[in-house]
CSV table of C-alpha atoms in Angstrom, one decimal:
chain,number,residue,atom,x,y,z
A,1493,MET,CA,60.2,106.3,105.1
A,1494,ASP,CA,62.1,108.6,102.7
A,1495,MET,CA,63.3,106.0,100.2
A,1496,GLN,CA,65.2,108.6,98.2
A,1497,PHE,CA,67.8,108.6,100.9
A,1498,PHE,CA,68.5,104.9,100.2
A,1499,VAL,CA,68.5,105.5,96.5
A,1500,ASP,CA,71.1,108.2,96.9
A,1501,MET,CA,73.3,106.0,99.1
A,1502,GLU,CA,73.2,103.3,96.5
A,1503,ALA,CA,74.2,105.7,93.8
A,1504,ARG,CA,77.5,106.5,95.7
A,1505,ILE,CA,78.7,102.9,95.6
A,1506,PRO,CA,81.7,102.3,93.3
A,1507,LYS,CA,81.1,99.4,90.9
A,1508,GLY,CA,83.1,97.3,88.5
A,1509,LYS,CA,86.4,96.5,90.4
A,1510,VAL,CA,87.6,94.6,93.4
A,1511,ARG,CA,87.3,96.5,96.6
A,1512,THR,CA,88.5,95.1,99.9
A,1513,ARG,CA,88.7,96.6,103.4
A,1514,PHE,CA,90.8,96.2,106.6
A,1515,ALA,CA,88.5,97.2,109.4
A,1516,PRO,CA,90.1,96.9,112.8
A,1517,SER,CA,88.8,98.1,116.2
A,1518,PRO,CA,91.1,100.4,118.1
A,1519,THR,CA,91.2,98.1,121.1
A,1520,GLY,CA,94.9,97.5,121.5
A,1521,TYR,CA,98.0,96.2,119.8
A,1522,MET,CA,98.3,94.9,116.2
A,1523,HIS,CA,98.6,91.1,116.7
A,1524,VAL,CA,99.8,88.7,114.1
A,1525,GLY,CA,96.3,87.7,113.1
A,1526,ASN,CA,95.3,91.3,112.5
A,1527,LEU,CA,98.4,91.9,110.4
A,1528,ARG,CA,97.7,88.8,108.3
A,1529,THR,CA,94.1,90.0,107.7
A,1530,ALA,CA,95.4,93.4,106.6
A,1531,LEU,CA,98.1,91.8,104.4
A,1532,TYR,CA,95.7,89.3,102.7
A,1533,THR,CA,93.1,92.1,102.2
A,1534,TRP,CA,95.7,94.4,100.6
A,1535,LEU,CA,97.1,91.6,98.4
A,1536,ILE,CA,93.6,90.7,97.0
A,1537,ALA,CA,93.1,94.3,96.0
A,1538,ARG,CA,96.5,94.8,94.6
A,1539,ARG,CA,96.5,91.5,92.6
A,1540,ALA,CA,93.2,92.5,91.0
A,1541,GLY,CA,94.2,96.2,90.4
A,1542,GLY,CA,91.4,97.1,92.9
A,1543,THR,CA,90.9,99.4,95.8
A,1544,PHE,CA,92.1,98.8,99.4
A,1545,ILE,CA,90.1,100.6,102.1
A,1546,PHE,CA,90.9,101.3,105.7
A,1547,ARG,CA,87.9,101.6,108.0
A,1548,LEU,CA,87.9,102.1,111.7
A,1549,GLU,CA,85.3,100.1,113.7
A,1550,ASP,CA,85.0,102.1,116.9
A,1551,THR,CA,81.4,101.4,117.9
A,1552,ASP,CA,82.4,99.5,121.0
A,1553,GLN,CA,83.5,102.6,122.9
A,1554,SER,CA,84.1,100.7,126.2
A,1555,ARG,CA,86.9,98.6,124.7
A,1556,GLN,CA,88.9,101.4,123.1
A,1557,VAL,CA,92.5,101.8,124.0
A,1558,GLU,CA,94.3,105.1,123.9
A,1559,GLY,CA,96.9,105.2,121.2
A,1560,ALA,CA,95.6,102.1,119.4
A,1561,THR,CA,94.6,103.9,116.3
A,1562,GLU,CA,98.1,105.4,115.9
A,1563,ILE,CA,99.6,101.9,116.3
A,1564,ILE,CA,97.4,100.6,113.5
A,1565,TYR,CA,98.3,103.5,111.2
A,1566,ARG,CA,102.0,103.1,112.0
A,1567,THR,CA,102.0,99.4,111.4
A,1568,LEU,CA,100.2,99.7,108.0
A,1569,GLY,CA,102.7,102.4,107.0
A,1570,GLU,CA,105.8,100.5,108.1
A,1571,CYS,CA,104.6,97.4,106.3
A,1572,GLY,CA,103.9,99.2,103.0
A,1573,LEU,CA,100.2,98.4,103.1
A,1574,GLN,CA,99.0,101.8,101.8
A,1575,HIS,CA,95.3,102.3,101.7
A,1576,ASP,CA,93.4,104.0,98.9
A,1577,GLU,CA,90.5,105.3,101.0
A,1578,GLY,CA,90.3,105.9,104.7
A,1579,PRO,CA,89.7,108.3,107.5
A,1580,ASP,CA,92.9,110.2,106.9
A,1581,ILE,CA,92.7,110.5,103.1
A,1582,GLY,CA,88.9,110.4,102.5
A,1583,GLY,CA,87.2,108.8,99.5
A,1584,PRO,CA,83.8,108.5,97.7
A,1585,VAL,CA,82.0,106.5,100.4
A,1586,GLY,CA,83.1,108.2,103.6
A,1587,PRO,CA,83.1,108.8,106.5
A,1588,TYR,CA,85.4,105.8,107.2
A,1589,ILE,CA,85.0,105.8,111.0
A,1590,GLN,CA,81.9,104.0,112.3
A,1591,THR,CA,80.9,106.4,115.0
A,1592,GLN,CA,80.8,109.1,112.4
A,1593,ARG,CA,78.3,107.0,110.4
A,1594,ARG,CA,76.0,106.6,113.4
A,1595,ASP,CA,73.0,108.1,111.8
A,1596,LEU,CA,73.1,105.6,108.9
A,1597,TYR,CA,72.6,102.5,111.0
A,1598,GLY,CA,69.3,103.5,112.5
A,1599,LYS,CA,67.8,104.2,109.1
A,1600,TYR,CA,68.9,100.8,107.8
A,1601,ALA,CA,67.7,99.0,110.9
A,1602,LYS,CA,64.3,100.6,110.5
A,1603,LEU,CA,64.2,99.8,106.8
A,1604,LEU,CA,64.6,96.2,107.8
A,1605,VAL,CA,61.7,96.5,110.2
A,1606,GLU,CA,59.6,97.8,107.3
A,1607,LYS,CA,60.7,94.8,105.2
A,1608,GLY,CA,59.7,92.4,108.0
A,1609,ALA,CA,63.3,91.2,108.5
A,1610,ALA,CA,63.7,92.9,111.9
A,1611,TYR,CA,61.6,94.0,114.9
A,1612,TYR,CA,61.6,96.4,117.8
A,1613,CYS,CA,62.4,94.6,121.1
A,1614,PHE,CA,61.4,96.4,124.3
A,1615,CYS,CA,62.3,93.5,126.7
A,1616,GLU,CA,64.3,94.6,129.7
A,1617,LYS,CA,67.9,93.4,129.4
A,1618,GLN,CA,71.2,94.4,130.7
A,1619,GLY,CA,73.6,95.9,128.2
A,1620,ASP,CA,75.8,92.8,128.1
A,1621,GLU,CA,72.7,90.7,127.5
A,1622,GLU,CA,71.6,92.7,124.5
A,1623,GLU,CA,73.9,90.9,122.1
A,1624,SER,CA,73.9,87.5,123.8
A,1625,ALA,CA,73.9,84.6,121.4
A,1626,GLY,CA,71.9,82.7,124.0
A,1627,PHE,CA,68.8,84.9,123.5
A,1628,GLU,CA,65.8,82.7,122.9
A,1629,ARG,CA,63.7,84.3,120.2
A,1630,ALA,CA,60.7,81.9,120.9
A,1631,GLU,CA,60.4,83.5,124.4
A,1632,ASP,CA,60.5,87.1,123.1
A,1633,PRO,CA,57.0,88.5,123.2
A,1634,CYS,CA,58.2,91.5,121.0
A,1635,ARG,CA,58.8,89.3,117.9
A,1636,ASN,CA,55.1,89.2,117.0
A,1637,LEU,CA,53.9,92.6,118.3
A,1638,SER,CA,51.4,94.3,116.0
A,1639,ALA,CA,52.3,97.6,114.3
A,1640,ALA,CA,49.9,99.4,116.6
A,1641,GLU,CA,51.5,97.9,119.7
A,1642,VAL,CA,54.9,98.9,118.6
A,1643,GLU,CA,53.8,102.4,117.8
A,1644,GLU,CA,52.2,102.7,121.3
A,1645,LYS,CA,55.4,101.6,123.0
A,1646,LEU,CA,57.5,103.9,120.9
A,1647,SER,CA,55.2,106.8,121.6
A,1648,ALA,CA,55.5,106.1,125.3
A,1649,GLY,CA,59.3,106.5,125.0
A,1650,LEU,CA,60.1,102.9,126.0
A,1651,PRO,CA,63.8,102.0,125.3
A,1652,TYR,CA,64.3,99.4,122.7
A,1653,VAL,CA,66.7,97.5,120.6
A,1654,ILE,CA,66.1,96.3,117.0
A,1655,ARG,CA,66.6,92.6,116.4
A,1656,GLN,CA,67.1,90.7,113.2
A,1657,LYS,CA,64.0,88.5,112.5
A,1658,VAL,CA,65.5,85.2,111.5
A,1659,PRO,CA,63.1,82.8,109.7
A,1660,GLN,CA,62.1,80.0,112.1
A,1661,GLU,CA,61.9,77.4,109.3
A,1662,GLY,CA,64.2,76.3,106.5
A,1663,THR,CA,68.0,76.7,106.0
A,1664,THR,CA,70.5,79.3,105.0
A,1665,THR,CA,73.5,78.4,102.8
A,1666,PHE,CA,76.6,80.6,102.3
A,1667,ARG,CA,79.8,80.0,100.4
A,1668,ASP,CA,83.3,80.6,101.6
A,1669,VAL,CA,86.5,80.6,99.4
A,1670,SER,CA,88.2,78.0,101.7
A,1671,TYR,CA,85.4,76.2,103.4
A,1672,GLY,CA,83.1,75.8,100.4
A,1673,GLU,CA,79.3,75.8,100.8
A,1674,ILE,CA,78.0,75.6,104.4
A,1675,THR,CA,74.3,75.1,105.2
A,1676,VAL,CA,72.7,75.7,108.6
A,1677,GLU,CA,69.2,75.3,109.9
A,1678,ASN,CA,67.6,78.7,110.6
A,1679,LYS,CA,66.2,77.4,113.9
A,1680,THR,CA,69.8,77.3,115.2
A,1681,LEU,CA,70.3,81.0,114.6
A,1682,ASP,CA,69.4,83.6,117.2
A,1683,ASP,CA,67.6,86.9,116.6
A,1684,GLN,CA,70.8,89.0,117.0
A,1685,VAL,CA,70.6,92.6,118.0
A,1686,LEU,CA,71.2,95.0,115.1
A,1687,LEU,CA,70.8,98.4,116.9
A,1688,LYS,CA,71.5,98.8,120.6
A,1689,ARG,CA,69.6,101.0,123.1
A,1690,ASP,CA,72.2,103.8,122.7
A,1691,GLY,CA,71.5,104.0,119.0
A,1692,LEU,CA,74.8,102.5,118.0
A,1693,PRO,CA,74.9,99.4,115.8
A,1694,THR,CA,76.3,96.0,116.9
A,1695,TYR,CA,79.5,94.9,115.2
A,1696,ASN,CA,77.7,92.4,113.0
A,1697,PHE,CA,75.1,94.9,111.7
A,1698,ALA,CA,77.5,97.7,111.1
A,1699,ASN,CA,79.8,95.4,109.1
A,1700,VAL,CA,77.1,94.4,106.7
A,1701,VAL,CA,75.8,97.9,106.2
A,1702,ASP,CA,79.3,99.4,105.8
A,1703,ASP,CA,80.6,96.7,103.5
A,1704,HIS,CA,77.7,97.1,101.2
A,1705,LEU,CA,77.7,100.9,101.1
A,1706,MET,CA,81.5,100.9,100.5
A,1707,GLY,CA,81.1,98.4,97.6
A,1708,ILE,CA,83.2,95.7,99.3
A,1709,THR,CA,83.6,92.7,97.0
A,1710,HIS,CA,85.7,90.4,99.2
A,1711,VAL,CA,85.4,90.2,103.0
A,1712,VAL,CA,88.4,88.8,104.7
A,1713,ARG,CA,88.1,87.8,108.4
A,1714,GLY,CA,88.9,85.1,110.9
A,1715,SER,CA,87.2,81.7,110.9
A,1716,GLU,CA,85.6,82.6,114.3
A,1717,TYR,CA,83.1,84.6,112.2
A,1718,LEU,CA,81.9,81.6,110.2
A,1719,SER,CA,79.0,81.0,112.6
A,1720,SER,CA,77.8,84.6,112.0
A,1721,ALA,CA,78.0,84.3,108.2
A,1722,PRO,CA,74.4,82.8,107.8
A,1723,LYS,CA,73.0,85.8,109.6
A,1724,TYR,CA,75.0,88.2,107.4
A,1725,ASN,CA,73.6,86.4,104.3
A,1726,LEU,CA,70.0,86.8,105.6
A,1727,LEU,CA,70.6,90.5,106.1
A,1728,TYR,CA,72.0,90.9,102.6
A,1729,GLU,CA,69.1,89.0,101.1
A,1730,ALA,CA,66.5,91.0,103.2
A,1731,PHE,CA,68.0,94.3,101.8
A,1732,GLY,CA,68.2,92.8,98.3
A,1733,TRP,CA,72.0,93.4,98.2
A,1734,GLU,CA,74.7,91.4,96.4
A,1735,ILE,CA,76.6,89.1,98.8
A,1736,PRO,CA,80.4,89.7,98.8
A,1737,GLU,CA,82.9,86.9,98.5
A,1738,TYR,CA,83.7,85.5,102.0
A,1739,VAL,CA,87.3,84.7,102.8
A,1740,HIS,CA,87.5,83.2,106.3
A,1741,CYS,CA,91.0,82.6,107.5
A,1742,SER,CA,92.1,79.8,109.8
A,1743,PRO,CA,93.3,80.9,113.3
A,1744,VAL,CA,97.0,81.6,114.0
A,1745,MET,CA,98.0,79.3,116.8
A,1746,ARG,CA,100.9,79.3,119.2
A,1747,ASP,CA,100.7,75.5,119.5
A,1748,GLN,CA,98.3,72.8,118.5
A,1749,GLN,CA,95.7,73.7,121.2
A,1750,HIS,CA,96.0,77.5,121.8
A,1751,LYS,CA,95.3,80.5,119.6
A,1752,MET,CA,97.9,83.3,119.9
A,1753,SER,CA,97.0,85.8,122.6
A,1754,LYS,CA,98.6,88.8,124.2
A,1755,ARG,CA,97.5,87.5,127.6
A,1756,HIS,CA,99.9,84.5,127.0
A,1757,GLY,CA,102.8,86.7,126.0
A,1758,ASP,CA,102.5,86.1,122.3
A,1759,PRO,CA,104.1,88.9,120.3
A,1760,SER,CA,102.4,91.7,118.4
A,1761,TYR,CA,103.9,93.2,115.3
A,1762,GLU,CA,105.6,95.9,117.4
A,1763,ASP,CA,106.9,93.3,119.8
A,1764,LEU,CA,108.5,91.4,116.9
A,1765,ARG,CA,110.1,94.6,115.6
A,1766,ALA,CA,111.5,95.3,119.1
A,1767,GLN,CA,112.8,91.7,119.2
A,1768,GLY,CA,115.0,92.5,116.1
A,1769,TYR,CA,112.9,91.1,113.2
A,1770,LEU,CA,112.8,93.0,109.9
A,1771,THR,CA,109.4,94.1,108.7
A,1772,GLU,CA,110.0,92.4,105.3
A,1773,ALA,CA,110.7,89.1,107.1
A,1774,ILE,CA,107.7,89.4,109.3
A,1775,LEU,CA,105.4,90.1,106.3
A,1776,ASN,CA,106.9,87.2,104.3
A,1777,TYR,CA,106.4,84.8,107.1
A,1778,VAL,CA,102.9,86.0,108.0
A,1779,ALA,CA,101.9,85.7,104.4
A,1780,LEU,CA,102.7,81.9,104.6
A,1781,LEU,CA,100.6,81.5,107.8
A,1782,GLY,CA,97.5,80.1,106.1
A,1783,TRP,CA,98.5,80.6,102.4
A,1784,SER,CA,100.8,78.6,100.1
A,1785,PRO,CA,101.9,79.3,96.6
A,1786,LYS,CA,100.8,77.0,93.8
A,1787,GLY,CA,102.2,75.8,90.5
A,1788,GLU,CA,105.7,76.8,89.4
A,1789,ILE,CA,106.3,78.8,92.6
A,1790,ALA,CA,105.0,76.1,94.9
A,1791,GLU,CA,108.5,75.5,96.4
A,1792,GLN,CA,109.3,79.2,96.7
A,1793,GLU,CA,109.3,80.6,100.3
A,1794,VAL,CA,110.9,84.0,100.0
A,1795,PHE,CA,108.6,86.7,98.5
A,1796,SER,CA,108.9,90.5,98.5
A,1797,LEU,CA,105.7,92.4,99.1
A,1798,SER,CA,105.6,93.3,95.4
A,1799,GLU,CA,106.1,89.7,94.4
A,1800,LEU,CA,103.3,88.6,96.7
A,1801,ALA,CA,101.0,91.2,95.1
A,1802,GLU,CA,101.7,89.5,91.7
A,1803,VAL,CA,101.2,85.8,92.8
A,1804,PHE,CA,98.7,85.9,95.8
A,1805,ASP,CA,95.6,83.9,94.9
A,1806,LEU,CA,92.6,82.9,96.9
A,1807,ALA,CA,93.0,79.2,96.0
A,1808,GLY,CA,96.2,79.1,98.1
A,1809,ILE,CA,94.4,80.0,101.4
A,1810,SER,CA,94.1,77.0,103.7
A,1811,LYS,CA,91.4,76.2,106.2
A,1812,SER,CA,93.9,74.4,108.5
A,1813,PRO,CA,95.1,76.3,111.5
A,1814,ALA,CA,98.6,77.9,111.1
A,1815,ILE,CA,101.1,77.5,114.0
A,1816,PHE,CA,103.3,80.6,114.6
A,1817,ASP,CA,106.9,79.3,114.9
A,1818,LEU,CA,109.5,81.8,116.1
A,1819,ALA,CA,112.3,79.5,114.9
A,1820,LYS,CA,110.9,79.6,111.4
A,1821,LEU,CA,110.6,83.4,111.6
A,1822,ASP,CA,114.3,83.4,112.7
A,1823,HIS,CA,115.1,81.5,109.5
A,1824,PHE,CA,113.3,84.1,107.4
A,1825,ASN,CA,114.9,87.0,109.2
A,1826,ALA,CA,118.4,85.6,108.7
A,1827,LEU,CA,117.7,85.2,105.0
A,1828,TYR,CA,116.6,88.8,104.7
A,1829,LEU,CA,119.5,90.2,106.8
A,1830,ARG,CA,122.0,88.3,104.6
A,1831,ALA,CA,120.3,89.6,101.4
A,1832,MET,CA,120.7,93.2,102.3
A,1833,GLU,CA,123.2,95.5,100.6
A,1834,PRO,CA,126.2,95.8,103.0
A,1835,GLU,CA,125.7,99.6,103.4
A,1836,ALA,CA,122.0,99.1,104.2
A,1837,PHE,CA,122.8,96.4,106.7
A,1838,ALA,CA,125.4,98.5,108.4
A,1839,LYS,CA,122.9,101.4,108.7
A,1840,THR,CA,120.3,99.1,110.1
A,1841,ALA,CA,122.7,97.4,112.5
A,1842,GLU,CA,124.4,100.5,113.8
A,1843,PRO,CA,122.0,101.3,116.6
A,1844,TYR,CA,122.4,97.7,117.9
A,1845,ILE,CA,126.1,97.8,117.6
A,1846,ARG,CA,126.3,101.1,119.4
A,1847,GLN,CA,124.3,99.7,122.3
A,1848,SER,CA,127.5,97.9,123.4
A,1849,VAL,CA,130.3,99.4,121.4
A,1850,LYS,CA,130.5,103.0,122.6
A,1851,ASN,CA,134.1,103.7,121.4
A,1852,PRO,CA,133.8,106.1,118.4
A,1853,ALA,CA,137.1,104.8,117.1
A,1854,ILE,CA,135.5,101.4,116.3
A,1855,ASP,CA,134.4,101.3,112.6
A,1856,VAL,CA,130.7,100.4,112.7
A,1857,ALA,CA,130.7,99.3,109.0
A,1858,ALA,CA,133.6,96.9,109.6
A,1859,VAL,CA,131.9,95.4,112.6
A,1860,ALA,CA,128.6,95.1,110.6
A,1861,ALA,CA,130.5,93.3,107.8
A,1862,LEU,CA,131.4,90.6,110.3
A,1863,LEU,CA,127.8,90.3,111.6
A,1864,GLN,CA,125.8,90.2,108.4
A,1865,ALA,CA,126.2,86.4,107.7
A,1866,ARG,CA,126.3,85.5,111.4
A,1867,CYS,CA,123.1,86.9,113.1
A,1868,GLU,CA,119.4,85.9,112.9
A,1869,LYS,CA,118.0,88.9,114.7
A,1870,LEU,CA,119.2,92.4,115.2
A,1871,THR,CA,118.8,92.1,118.9
A,1872,ASP,CA,121.5,89.4,118.9
A,1873,ILE,CA,124.1,92.0,117.9
A,1874,PRO,CA,124.9,93.8,121.2
A,1875,GLU,CA,126.0,90.7,123.0
A,1876,LYS,CA,128.0,89.4,120.0
A,1877,VAL,CA,130.2,92.5,119.7
A,1878,ASP,CA,130.5,93.9,123.3
A,1879,PHE,CA,134.1,92.7,123.4
A,1880,PHE,CA,135.1,95.5,121.0
A,1881,ASP,CA,134.4,98.1,123.6
A,1882,ALA,CA,136.0,96.4,126.5
A,1883,LEU,CA,137.9,93.1,126.9
A,1884,PRO,CA,135.7,90.8,129.1
A,1885,ALA,CA,137.1,88.9,132.0
A,1886,TYR,CA,137.9,85.4,130.8
A,1887,ASP,CA,139.5,82.2,132.0
A,1888,THR,CA,142.7,80.8,130.5
A,1889,GLU,CA,140.9,77.6,129.8
A,1890,LEU,CA,139.5,79.3,126.7
A,1891,PHE,CA,143.0,79.0,125.2
A,1892,VAL,CA,142.5,75.2,125.2
A,1893,HIS,CA,140.8,74.1,122.1
A,1894,LYS,CA,140.6,70.5,120.9
A,1895,LYS,CA,139.9,71.2,117.2
A,1896,SER,CA,142.8,73.6,116.7
A,1897,LYS,CA,144.9,71.5,119.1
A,1898,SER,CA,145.7,74.5,121.1
A,1899,SER,CA,146.9,74.2,124.7
A,1900,ILE,CA,148.0,76.6,127.5
A,1901,GLU,CA,151.6,75.9,126.5
A,1902,SER,CA,151.2,76.3,122.8
A,1903,SER,CA,149.1,79.4,123.2
A,1904,ARG,CA,151.8,81.0,125.3
A,1905,GLU,CA,154.4,80.2,122.7
A,1906,MET,CA,152.1,81.5,119.8
A,1907,LEU,CA,151.4,84.8,121.6
A,1908,ASP,CA,155.1,85.3,122.4
A,1909,ALA,CA,155.8,85.0,118.6
A,1910,ALA,CA,152.7,86.9,117.4
A,1911,ILE,CA,153.2,90.1,119.5
A,1912,PRO,CA,156.6,91.1,117.9
A,1913,ALA,CA,155.4,90.0,114.4
A,1914,LEU,CA,152.4,92.4,114.7
A,1915,GLU,CA,154.4,95.1,116.3
A,1916,ALA,CA,156.7,95.2,113.3
A,1917,LEU,CA,153.9,95.9,110.8
A,1918,GLU,CA,154.2,99.2,109.1
A,1919,VAL,CA,150.6,99.2,107.8
A,1920,TRP,CA,147.8,98.0,110.1
A,1921,ASP,CA,145.0,96.5,108.1
A,1922,ALA,CA,143.5,93.0,107.6
A,1923,GLU,CA,145.6,92.2,104.6
A,1924,SER,CA,148.9,93.0,106.4
A,1925,ILE,CA,147.8,91.3,109.6
A,1926,HIS,CA,146.8,88.2,107.7
A,1927,ALA,CA,150.1,88.0,105.8
A,1928,ALA,CA,152.2,88.4,108.9
A,1929,LEU,CA,150.4,85.7,110.8
A,1930,MET,CA,150.4,83.3,107.9
A,1931,ALA,CA,154.2,83.9,107.5
A,1932,LEU,CA,154.6,83.3,111.2
A,1933,ALA,CA,152.7,80.0,111.1
A,1934,GLU,CA,154.8,78.9,108.2
A,1935,GLU,CA,158.0,79.9,110.0
A,1936,LYS,CA,156.9,78.0,113.1
A,1937,GLN,CA,155.8,75.1,111.0
A,1938,VAL,CA,152.4,74.9,112.7
A,1939,LYS,CA,148.9,74.8,111.4
A,1940,ASN,CA,147.2,78.2,111.1
A,1941,ALA,CA,144.6,77.3,113.7
A,1942,LEU,CA,147.2,76.7,116.4
A,1943,LEU,CA,148.3,80.3,116.0
A,1944,MET,CA,145.0,82.0,115.2
A,1945,TRP,CA,143.1,80.5,118.1
A,1946,PRO,CA,145.1,82.1,120.9
A,1947,VAL,CA,145.4,85.4,119.1
A,1948,ARG,CA,141.6,85.6,118.8
A,1949,ILE,CA,141.0,84.6,122.4
A,1950,ALA,CA,143.5,87.2,123.7
A,1951,ALA,CA,142.0,89.8,121.4
A,1952,ALA,CA,138.3,89.1,122.2
A,1953,GLY,CA,138.1,87.2,125.4
A,1954,LYS,CA,135.4,85.0,123.9
A,1955,ALA,CA,135.3,81.5,122.4
A,1956,VAL,CA,132.6,82.5,119.9
A,1957,THR,CA,132.9,85.8,117.9
A,1958,PRO,CA,131.8,87.2,114.6
A,1959,GLY,CA,134.9,87.1,112.5
A,1960,GLY,CA,138.3,85.6,113.2
A,1961,ALA,CA,141.5,86.8,114.7
A,1962,VAL,CA,142.6,88.8,111.6
A,1963,GLU,CA,139.3,90.8,111.3
A,1964,ILE,CA,139.1,91.4,115.1
A,1965,CYS,CA,142.6,92.7,115.3
A,1966,ALA,CA,142.1,95.0,112.3
A,1967,ILE,CA,139.0,96.6,113.8
A,1968,LEU,CA,140.6,97.0,117.3
A,1969,GLY,CA,143.6,98.8,115.9
A,1970,ARG,CA,147.3,98.3,116.6
A,1971,GLU,CA,147.5,99.8,120.1
A,1972,GLU,CA,144.4,98.0,121.6
A,1973,THR,CA,145.3,94.7,119.9
A,1974,LEU,CA,148.8,94.6,121.2
A,1975,CYS,CA,147.7,95.6,124.6
A,1976,ARG,CA,145.2,92.7,124.7
A,1977,LEU,CA,147.6,90.2,123.3
A,1978,LYS,CA,150.2,91.2,126.0
A,1979,ALA,CA,147.5,90.9,128.7
A,1980,GLY,CA,146.7,87.4,127.4
A,1981,ARG,CA,150.3,86.4,127.5
A,1982,GLU,CA,150.5,87.6,131.1
A,1983,LYS,CA,147.5,85.5,132.0
A,1984,LEU,CA,149.2,82.5,130.5
A,1985,ASN,CA,152.4,83.2,132.5
């Protein structure tokens, strides 16, 4: 073999700093587990002042989904997880799409054959059997073919795969950040396929070759790949390559027994955005699904992305499964909504407000000011504020309220007094409305709630509203408010 090729490939590899990669397959939506892997990988690189690489693993052509690559790019962009190298921006160790690296894998598979760590297998198997973990290497007559026999079959043009030649004796030990040292007996490992009949690598082989050639120092992946780690180690050792640091993350579960799955209706990142969650809240919550801060910040739960990049450490990663709890995400989202600058919240909330409030005379910023402290998700907004556009049908029983001691009779009396008091106002704003109603309650010698409750019910037609009577009347305007209050009084008559 031309060994100069391999020497040249080694010379391209960047050295001396942390390099991580997010390497998804374009097979569908960006689920929460994918997002967490991308986030942790990005945080490890940023904390160390290293390089974050985006690589597209598209060797499984049969499972590709149209538009999936665009979803991945869009998600990374929205989340602020900018990559330093990748298919779209290039880099020193490209290309960054596996099918564009196709010619590499055959060379490295054949190098392993020369090193005695892999072999040609000419056995007839269906495509889905090629990568089967149940393959019994002891039954494979190809494992011990002589060089002459192999050459004869290759010359005859027989189709083949290249399999890893796992030692039949001894053990293999690998180390993981969370799980520590794990030792397995080599006899429990199968001779996995490295190169398929079509010349494309299997997922496991391409990962090892690409991670090495791209100088990856930390490999972040799901704990379902723990069982493959010994075979990865054997490949690294056979090539004489340095083994990266493994970071296997526990699964994200929807309950104690089941992993999150699109099949079961569990949300993707895009689903969560569509359900009214802020990207910042999603990232903050996802960061804590399997990682917890230590030391002085152990009790802290709210982190911006830049703060996470400063404090994220591998020691905080847990091997216990993390349960995805939408109620907890609601809590985070509410914190983030309330922490926004009022102008920013109004801009974010406007499309949701306008879903149900079509009247251009209604001040969006004023409505948003009522909502900011009172909603957990942006999608809660349309239903909360629909009464501003049109007074809903409501029952007079809403005027009866135990806490404010309001009854049908008292409500009729309060509206009879409130209508002329508000009609007399020269200036229509919250301050003037409040002053008039407070003066009226004092004149009537009643508690404020006894007056405010029927005014709010008549103005909104709902028992639960963002904001009270004064704010609602101010936003509705003089004409609409008086019209609604008079309609309420007619109901009570």
